[in-house]
PDB file of C-alpha atoms and ligand atoms in Angstrom:
ATOM      1  CA  MET A  30       0.000   0.000   0.000  1.00  0.00           C
ATOM      2  CA  THR A  31       1.230   3.497  -0.770  1.00  0.00           C
ATOM      3  CA  VAL A  32       0.719   5.816   2.153  1.00  0.00           C
ATOM      4  CA  THR A  33       0.598   9.573   1.732  1.00  0.00           C
ATOM      5  CA  LYS A  34       0.719  12.767   3.718  1.00  0.00           C
ATOM      6  CA  GLU A  35      -2.987  13.220   2.946  1.00  0.00           C
ATOM      7  CA  LEU A  36      -3.828   9.815   4.419  1.00  0.00           C
ATOM      8  CA  ALA A  37      -1.858  10.717   7.561  1.00  0.00           C
ATOM      9  CA  ALA A  38      -3.914  13.935   7.894  1.00  0.00           C
ATOM     10  CA  GLN A  39      -7.172  11.997   7.379  1.00  0.00           C
ATOM     11  CA  LEU A  40      -6.237   9.468  10.057  1.00  0.00           C
ATOM     12  CA  ARG A  41      -5.168  12.250  12.429  1.00  0.00           C
ATOM     13  CA  ASP A  42      -8.579  13.945  12.087  1.00  0.00           C
ATOM     14  CA  ALA A  43     -10.556  10.686  12.191  1.00  0.00           C
ATOM     15  CA  TYR A  44      -8.952   9.466  15.422  1.00  0.00           C
ATOM     16  CA  ALA A  45      -8.392  12.782  17.192  1.00  0.00           C
ATOM     17  CA  SER A  46     -10.708  11.914  20.071  1.00  0.00           C
ATOM     18  CA  HIS A  47     -10.013   8.175  20.292  1.00  0.00           C
ATOM     19  CA  SER A  48      -8.107   6.453  23.076  1.00  0.00           C
ATOM     20  CA  PRO A  49      -4.675   4.952  22.301  1.00  0.00           C
ATOM     21  CA  GLU A  50      -6.213   1.454  22.397  1.00  0.00           C
ATOM     22  CA  GLU A  51      -8.992   2.413  19.955  1.00  0.00           C
ATOM     23  CA  LEU A  52      -6.468   4.018  17.635  1.00  0.00           C
ATOM     24  CA  LEU A  53      -4.143   0.990  17.730  1.00  0.00           C
ATOM     25  CA  GLY A  54      -7.033  -1.437  17.179  1.00  0.00           C
ATOM     26  CA  ALA A  55      -8.280   0.471  14.145  1.00  0.00           C
ATOM     27  CA  LEU A  56      -4.812   0.776  12.620  1.00  0.00           C
ATOM     28  CA  LEU A  57      -3.969  -2.887  13.232  1.00  0.00           C
ATOM     29  CA  SER A  58      -7.152  -3.931  11.416  1.00  0.00           C
ATOM     30  CA  ARG A  59      -6.367  -1.660   8.544  1.00  0.00           C
ATOM     31  CA  PHE A  60      -2.609  -2.199   8.111  1.00  0.00           C
ATOM     32  CA  GLY A  61      -2.009  -5.727   9.507  1.00  0.00           C
ATOM     33  CA  SER A  62       1.647  -6.734   9.130  1.00  0.00           C
ATOM     34  CA  ARG A  63       2.500  -3.360   7.530  1.00  0.00           C
ATOM     35  CA  ILE A  64       2.283  -1.610  10.902  1.00  0.00           C
ATOM     36  CA  ALA A  65       4.775  -2.178  13.722  1.00  0.00           C
ATOM     37  CA  LEU A  66       5.838  -0.733  17.041  1.00  0.00           C
ATOM     38  CA  ALA A  67       9.425   0.504  16.950  1.00  0.00           C
ATOM     39  CA  SER A  68      10.244  -0.182  20.580  1.00  0.00           C
ATOM     40  CA  SER A  69      13.177   1.410  22.365  1.00  0.00           C
ATOM     41  CA  LEU A  70      12.130  -0.682  25.393  1.00  0.00           C
ATOM     42  CA  GLY A  71      11.263   2.487  27.324  1.00  0.00           C
ATOM     43  CA  LEU A  72       8.268   2.766  29.626  1.00  0.00           C
ATOM     44  CA  GLU A  73       6.010   4.209  26.923  1.00  0.00           C
ATOM     45  CA  ASP A  74       6.972   1.457  24.486  1.00  0.00           C
ATOM     46  CA  GLN A  75       6.206  -1.148  27.123  1.00  0.00           C
ATOM     47  CA  VAL A  76       2.747   0.427  27.581  1.00  0.00           C
ATOM     48  CA  LEU A  77       2.196   0.241  23.822  1.00  0.00           C
ATOM     49  CA  THR A  78       3.467  -3.343  23.738  1.00  0.00           C
ATOM     50  CA  ASP A  79       0.919  -4.282  26.386  1.00  0.00           C
ATOM     51  CA  MET A  80      -1.887  -2.492  24.532  1.00  0.00           C
ATOM     52  CA  LEU A  81      -0.985  -4.196  21.252  1.00  0.00           C
ATOM     53  CA  MET A  82      -0.742  -7.633  22.874  1.00  0.00           C
ATOM     54  CA  ARG A  83      -4.202  -7.219  24.379  1.00  0.00           C
ATOM     55  CA  ILE A  84      -5.562  -6.444  20.902  1.00  0.00           C
ATOM     56  CA  ASP A  85      -3.684  -9.022  18.815  1.00  0.00           C
ATOM     57  CA  ARG A  86      -0.667 -11.204  19.721  1.00  0.00           C
ATOM     58  CA  ARG A  87       0.384 -11.152  16.077  1.00  0.00           C
ATOM     59  CA  ALA A  88       1.009  -7.404  16.197  1.00  0.00           C
ATOM     60  CA  ARG A  89       4.581  -6.659  15.136  1.00  0.00           C
ATOM     61  CA  ILE A  90       7.068  -5.206  17.614  1.00  0.00           C
ATOM     62  CA  PHE A  91      10.685  -4.612  16.724  1.00  0.00           C
ATOM     63  CA  THR A  92      13.628  -3.214  18.620  1.00  0.00           C
ATOM     64  CA  ILE A  93      17.207  -2.364  17.752  1.00  0.00           C
ATOM     65  CA  ASP A  94      20.156  -3.962  19.496  1.00  0.00           C
ATOM     66  CA  THR A  95      22.923  -1.394  19.058  1.00  0.00           C
ATOM     67  CA  GLY A  96      25.408  -3.714  20.736  1.00  0.00           C
ATOM     68  CA  ARG A  97      25.856  -1.206  23.572  1.00  0.00           C
ATOM     69  CA  LEU A  98      22.668  -1.733  25.582  1.00  0.00           C
ATOM     70  CA  PHE A  99      22.453  -2.235  29.354  1.00  0.00           C
ATOM     71  CA  PRO A 100      22.231  -5.864  30.575  1.00  0.00           C
ATOM     72  CA  GLU A 101      18.851  -4.871  32.071  1.00  0.00           C
ATOM     73  CA  SER A 102      17.564  -3.986  28.595  1.00  0.00           C
ATOM     74  CA  TYR A 103      18.435  -7.444  27.277  1.00  0.00           C
ATOM     75  CA  GLN A 104      16.702  -8.934  30.313  1.00  0.00           C
ATOM     76  CA  LEU A 105      13.642  -6.834  29.484  1.00  0.00           C
ATOM     77  CA  ILE A 106      13.492  -8.206  25.934  1.00  0.00           C
ATOM     78  CA  ASP A 107      13.475 -11.710  27.400  1.00  0.00           C
ATOM     79  CA  ARG A 108      10.948 -10.888  30.129  1.00  0.00           C
ATOM     80  CA  THR A 109       8.619  -9.184  27.631  1.00  0.00           C
ATOM     81  CA  ASN A 110       8.800 -12.130  25.247  1.00  0.00           C
ATOM     82  CA  MET A 111       8.026 -14.556  28.058  1.00  0.00           C
ATOM     83  CA  HIS A 112       5.234 -12.407  29.522  1.00  0.00           C
ATOM     84  CA  TYR A 113       3.320 -12.291  26.234  1.00  0.00           C
ATOM     85  CA  GLY A 114       4.529 -15.534  24.657  1.00  0.00           C
ATOM     86  CA  ILE A 115       6.027 -13.712  21.688  1.00  0.00           C
ATOM     87  CA  ARG A 116       9.387 -13.223  19.998  1.00  0.00           C
ATOM     88  CA  MET A 117      10.053  -9.542  19.484  1.00  0.00           C
ATOM     89  CA  GLU A 118      11.915  -8.783  16.225  1.00  0.00           C
ATOM     90  CA  VAL A 119      15.488  -7.620  16.908  1.00  0.00           C
ATOM     91  CA  TYR A 120      17.401  -5.686  14.267  1.00  0.00           C
ATOM     92  CA  PHE A 121      21.193  -5.347  14.455  1.00  0.00           C
ATOM     93  CA  PRO A 122      23.561  -2.804  12.867  1.00  0.00           C
ATOM     94  CA  ALA A 123      25.453  -3.729   9.715  1.00  0.00           C
ATOM     95  CA  HIS A 124      28.698  -5.126  11.111  1.00  0.00           C
ATOM     96  CA  THR A 125      30.827  -3.512   8.386  1.00  0.00           C
ATOM     97  CA  ALA A 126      29.595  -0.002   9.316  1.00  0.00           C
ATOM     98  CA  VAL A 127      30.329  -0.516  13.020  1.00  0.00           C
ATOM     99  CA  GLU A 128      33.725  -2.050  12.301  1.00  0.00           C
ATOM    100  CA  GLN A 129      34.630   0.873  10.059  1.00  0.00           C
ATOM    101  CA  TYR A 130      33.483   3.433  12.650  1.00  0.00           C
ATOM    102  CA  VAL A 131      35.504   1.779  15.409  1.00  0.00           C
ATOM    103  CA  ALA A 132      38.580   1.403  13.188  1.00  0.00           C
ATOM    104  CA  GLU A 133      38.447   5.075  12.169  1.00  0.00           C
ATOM    105  CA  HIS A 134      37.427   6.742  15.420  1.00  0.00           C
ATOM    106  CA  GLY A 135      37.772   4.318  18.337  1.00  0.00           C
ATOM    107  CA  ILE A 136      35.388   2.222  20.406  1.00  0.00           C
ATOM    108  CA  ASN A 137      34.068   5.111  22.568  1.00  0.00           C
ATOM    109  CA  ALA A 138      34.534   7.993  20.114  1.00  0.00           C
ATOM    110  CA  PHE A 139      30.979   9.281  20.718  1.00  0.00           C
ATOM    111  CA  TYR A 140      32.328  11.288  23.669  1.00  0.00           C
ATOM    112  CA  ASP A 141      34.698  13.256  21.423  1.00  0.00           C
ATOM    113  CA  SER A 142      32.224  15.398  19.470  1.00  0.00           C
ATOM    114  CA  VAL A 143      28.557  15.728  18.476  1.00  0.00           C
ATOM    115  CA  GLU A 144      29.531  14.665  14.941  1.00  0.00           C
ATOM    116  CA  LYS A 145      31.172  11.446  16.098  1.00  0.00           C
ATOM    117  CA  ARG A 146      28.292  10.726  18.438  1.00  0.00           C
ATOM    118  CA  ARG A 147      25.814  11.169  15.598  1.00  0.00           C
ATOM    119  CA  ALA A 148      27.913   8.965  13.329  1.00  0.00           C
ATOM    120  CA  CYS A 149      27.797   6.220  15.957  1.00  0.00           C
ATOM    121  CA  CYS A 150      24.015   6.625  16.331  1.00  0.00           C
ATOM    122  CA  HIS A 151      23.732   6.475  12.559  1.00  0.00           C
ATOM    123  CA  ALA A 152      25.643   3.214  12.264  1.00  0.00           C
ATOM    124  CA  ARG A 153      24.220   1.506  15.332  1.00  0.00           C
ATOM    125  CA  LYS A 154      20.620   2.808  15.357  1.00  0.00           C
ATOM    126  CA  LEU A 155      19.552   4.680  12.249  1.00  0.00           C
ATOM    127  CA  GLU A 156      20.707   2.205   9.624  1.00  0.00           C
ATOM    128  CA  PRO A 157      18.952  -0.781  11.257  1.00  0.00           C
ATOM    129  CA  LEU A 158      15.892   1.392  11.903  1.00  0.00           C
ATOM    130  CA  ARG A 159      15.692   2.394   8.238  1.00  0.00           C
ATOM    131  CA  ARG A 160      15.954  -1.283   7.276  1.00  0.00           C
ATOM    132  CA  ALA A 161      13.164  -2.211   9.682  1.00  0.00           C
ATOM    133  CA  LEU A 162      10.994   0.646   8.430  1.00  0.00           C
ATOM    134  CA  GLN A 163      11.203  -0.677   4.889  1.00  0.00           C
ATOM    135  CA  THR A 164       8.876  -3.454   6.032  1.00  0.00           C
ATOM    136  CA  VAL A 165       6.045  -1.140   7.164  1.00  0.00           C
ATOM    137  CA  ASP A 166       3.704   1.621   6.002  1.00  0.00           C
ATOM    138  CA  VAL A 167       2.985   2.845   9.516  1.00  0.00           C
ATOM    139  CA  TRP A 168       5.304   2.913  12.500  1.00  0.00           C
ATOM    140  CA  ILE A 169       4.208   3.311  16.085  1.00  0.00           C
ATOM    141  CA  CYS A 170       6.371   5.209  18.591  1.00  0.00           C
ATOM    142  CA  GLY A 171       6.158   5.950  22.294  1.00  0.00           C
ATOM    143  CA  LEU A 172       6.947   9.660  21.993  1.00  0.00           C
ATOM    144  CA  ARG A 173       5.309  12.069  24.431  1.00  0.00           C
ATOM    145  CA  SER A 174       5.285  15.854  24.078  1.00  0.00           C
ATOM    146  CA  GLN A 175       6.448  16.316  27.637  1.00  0.00           C
ATOM    147  CA  GLN A 176       9.572  14.191  27.254  1.00  0.00           C
ATOM    148  CA  SER A 177      12.072  16.794  26.122  1.00  0.00           C
ATOM    149  CA  VAL A 178      12.696  20.281  24.796  1.00  0.00           C
ATOM    150  CA  THR A 179      13.321  18.681  21.407  1.00  0.00           C
ATOM    151  CA  ARG A 180       9.832  17.110  21.293  1.00  0.00           C
ATOM    152  CA  PRO A 181       7.245  19.859  21.722  1.00  0.00           C
ATOM    153  CA  GLY A 182       3.893  19.705  19.930  1.00  0.00           C
ATOM    154  CA  ILE A 183       4.125  16.226  18.453  1.00  0.00           C
ATOM    155  CA  ASP A 184       0.861  14.907  17.016  1.00  0.00           C
ATOM    156  CA  VAL A 185      -0.811  11.535  17.590  1.00  0.00           C
ATOM    157  CA  VAL A 186      -0.683  10.831  13.845  1.00  0.00           C
ATOM    158  CA  GLU A 187       2.017  12.489  11.742  1.00  0.00           C
ATOM    159  CA  TRP A 188       3.527  12.270   8.285  1.00  0.00           C
ATOM    160  CA  ASP A 189       7.177  11.196   8.480  1.00  0.00           C
ATOM    161  CA  GLU A 190       8.713  12.920   5.479  1.00  0.00           C
ATOM    162  CA  THR A 191      12.188  11.426   6.004  1.00  0.00           C
ATOM    163  CA  ASN A 192      10.956   7.842   5.770  1.00  0.00           C
ATOM    164  CA  ARG A 193       7.788   8.662   3.770  1.00  0.00           C
ATOM    165  CA  LEU A 194       5.649   6.729   6.232  1.00  0.00           C
ATOM    166  CA  ILE A 195       2.853   7.417   8.650  1.00  0.00           C
ATOM    167  CA  LYS A 196       4.118   7.780  12.196  1.00  0.00           C
ATOM    168  CA  VAL A 197       1.770   7.219  15.105  1.00  0.00           C
ATOM    169  CA  ASN A 198       2.432   8.457  18.634  1.00  0.00           C
ATOM    170  CA  PRO A 199      -0.583   7.138  20.599  1.00  0.00           C
ATOM    171  CA  LEU A 200       0.759   8.480  23.919  1.00  0.00           C
ATOM    172  CA  ALA A 201       1.643  11.951  22.627  1.00  0.00           C
ATOM    173  CA  ARG A 202      -0.664  13.641  25.129  1.00  0.00           C
ATOM    174  CA  TRP A 203       0.009  11.363  28.083  1.00  0.00           C
ATOM    175  CA  SER A 204       1.765  12.507  31.227  1.00  0.00           C
ATOM    176  CA  GLU A 205       4.465  10.504  32.997  1.00  0.00           C
ATOM    177  CA  GLU A 206       1.945   9.787  35.772  1.00  0.00           C
ATOM    178  CA  GLN A 207      -0.484   8.220  33.285  1.00  0.00           C
ATOM    179  CA  VAL A 208       2.299   6.016  31.943  1.00  0.00           C
ATOM    180  CA  TRP A 209       3.237   4.734  35.422  1.00  0.00           C
ATOM    181  CA  GLU A 210      -0.422   4.241  36.331  1.00  0.00           C
ATOM    182  CA  TYR A 211      -0.903   2.046  33.271  1.00  0.00           C
ATOM    183  CA  ILE A 212       2.293   0.076  33.969  1.00  0.00           C
ATOM    184  CA  HIS A 213       1.285  -0.673  37.562  1.00  0.00           C
ATOM    185  CA  SER A 214      -2.390  -1.365  36.938  1.00  0.00           C
ATOM    186  CA  THR A 215      -1.644  -3.878  34.172  1.00  0.00           C
ATOM    187  CA  ASN A 216       1.533  -5.419  35.611  1.00  0.00           C
ATOM    188  CA  THR A 217       3.360  -4.557  32.409  1.00  0.00           C
ATOM    189  CA  PRO A 218       7.073  -5.566  32.439  1.00  0.00           C
ATOM    190  CA  TYR A 219       9.467  -2.612  32.520  1.00  0.00           C
ATOM    191  CA  ASN A 220      13.185  -1.955  32.763  1.00  0.00           C
ATOM    192  CA  LYS A 221      14.465  -2.264  36.343  1.00  0.00           C
ATOM    193  CA  LEU A 222      16.744   0.726  35.764  1.00  0.00           C
ATOM    194  CA  HIS A 223      13.694   2.996  35.938  1.00  0.00           C
ATOM    195  CA  ARG A 224      13.656   2.312  39.670  1.00  0.00           C
ATOM    196  CA  ARG A 225      17.316   3.340  39.960  1.00  0.00           C
ATOM    197  CA  GLY A 226      17.073   6.911  38.630  1.00  0.00           C
ATOM    198  CA  PHE A 227      17.018   6.228  34.885  1.00  0.00           C
ATOM    199  CA  PRO A 228      13.813   7.770  33.443  1.00  0.00           C
ATOM    200  CA  SER A 229      15.091   7.477  29.865  1.00  0.00           C
ATOM    201  CA  ILE A 230      17.305   4.548  28.867  1.00  0.00           C
ATOM    202  CA  GLY A 231      19.421   4.243  25.749  1.00  0.00           C
ATOM    203  CA  CYS A 232      22.861   2.791  25.213  1.00  0.00           C
ATOM    204  CA  GLN A 233      24.869   2.113  28.360  1.00  0.00           C
ATOM    205  CA  PRO A 234      27.815   4.465  27.661  1.00  0.00           C
ATOM    206  CA  CYS A 235      25.459   7.328  26.731  1.00  0.00           C
ATOM    207  CA  THR A 236      22.942   7.132  29.588  1.00  0.00           C
ATOM    208  CA  ARG A 237      23.315   7.986  33.245  1.00  0.00           C
ATOM    209  CA  ALA A 238      20.959   8.308  36.195  1.00  0.00           C
ATOM    210  CA  VAL A 239      19.387  11.719  36.895  1.00  0.00           C
ATOM    211  CA  ALA A 240      18.515  13.417  40.169  1.00  0.00           C
ATOM    212  CA  GLU A 241      14.930  13.899  41.351  1.00  0.00           C
ATOM    213  CA  GLY A 242      13.345  16.835  39.496  1.00  0.00           C
ATOM    214  CA  GLU A 243      15.883  16.912  36.637  1.00  0.00           C
ATOM    215  CA  ASP A 244      14.627  16.861  33.047  1.00  0.00           C
ATOM    216  CA  ILE A 245      13.588  13.335  31.990  1.00  0.00           C
ATOM    217  CA  ARG A 246      16.132  13.154  29.175  1.00  0.00           C
ATOM    218  CA  SER A 247      18.989  14.998  30.886  1.00  0.00           C
ATOM    219  CA  GLY A 248      20.753  11.676  31.526  1.00  0.00           C
ATOM    220  CA  ARG A 249      20.989  10.947  27.795  1.00  0.00           C
ATOM    221  CA  TRP A 250      24.187  12.257  26.123  1.00  0.00           C
ATOM    222  CA  TRP A 251      24.618  14.369  29.257  1.00  0.00           C
ATOM    223  CA  TRP A 252      27.842  15.928  27.979  1.00  0.00           C
ATOM    224  CA  GLU A 253      25.963  17.637  25.112  1.00  0.00           C
ATOM    225  CA  SER A 254      23.700  20.721  25.184  1.00  0.00           C
ATOM    226  CA  PRO A 255      19.926  19.965  25.189  1.00  0.00           C
ATOM    227  CA  GLU A 256      19.205  20.953  21.571  1.00  0.00           C
ATOM    228  CA  HIS A 257      21.585  18.238  20.305  1.00  0.00           C
ATOM    229  CA  LYS A 258      19.995  15.473  22.331  1.00  0.00           C
ATOM    230  CA  GLU A 259      18.342  13.370  19.688  1.00  0.00           C
ATOM    231  CA  CYS A 260      19.874  10.499  17.786  1.00  0.00           C
ATOM    232  CA  GLY A 261      18.143  11.283  14.493  1.00  0.00           C
ATOM    233  CA  LEU A 262      15.439   8.644  14.926  1.00  0.00           C
ATOM    234  CA  HIS A 263      12.764  11.267  15.454  1.00  0.00           C
ATOM    235  CA  ARG A 264      12.895  14.447  13.391  1.00  0.00           C
TER     236      ARG A 264
HETATM  237 FE1  SF4 B  19      26.482   5.013  19.881  1.00  0.00          FE
HETATM  238 FE2  SF4 B  19      25.811   6.210  22.171  1.00  0.00          FE
HETATM  239 FE3  SF4 B  19      24.310   6.521  19.946  1.00  0.00          FE
HETATM  240 FE4  SF4 B  19      24.377   4.191  21.275  1.00  0.00          FE
HETATM  241  S1  SF4 B  19      23.535   6.188  22.011  1.00  0.00           S
HETATM  242  S2  SF4 B  19      24.459   4.448  19.107  1.00  0.00           S
HETATM  243  S3  SF4 B  19      26.558   4.090  21.910  1.00  0.00           S
HETATM  244  S4  SF4 B  19      26.420   7.237  20.313  1.00  0.00           S
END
């Protein structure tokens, strides 16, 4: 199916007042295996995983193993698979790109400059993401407007011009409290690091715990200024 900007706008208007579950149910029926959750294994993605699994166990969920994740994130993949009786799709970076990056710049070169950090994110995250996105017409994300200064005003349904796909953010308007309430009330598996001061979890070398009251994403790429703090996955 060819999806268009106009279709994204139609869907946005049609489902403006629907709950995340209603939206996901309608889109799953319509797009089947051409819609998937791109899970970063964060709290919001775990909420969406639970919602999707309650609707249809065949719903597609993929994640990206950058090779630099926390042990707790690998445990979460396993726990999630066991909880729902599924096998989440795991995409890996192209080994040649990572080998070339490491040979040229070094194993931890992302600390050296924004450019080198972005190049690492490109090789380890963006390339496998682009490959995964070639298998869908619609991708689901756990973005929330309140998450960061780089994510204001995101819509529930958007047109993703970079990938020429429809991007759906069912939790765009949710607060952090709503996310936790859902997690606890449904016994949804989540990353144990969230209980140890990590509100946002990415790769191990690029994520640290934050103090109470600090911005949710301030522990990601903490050595960079806030406006640089995206990896290019969400533009
Ligand atoms: Fe590389 Fe860090 Fe980006 Fe992970 S978050 S891909 S380790 S720069």
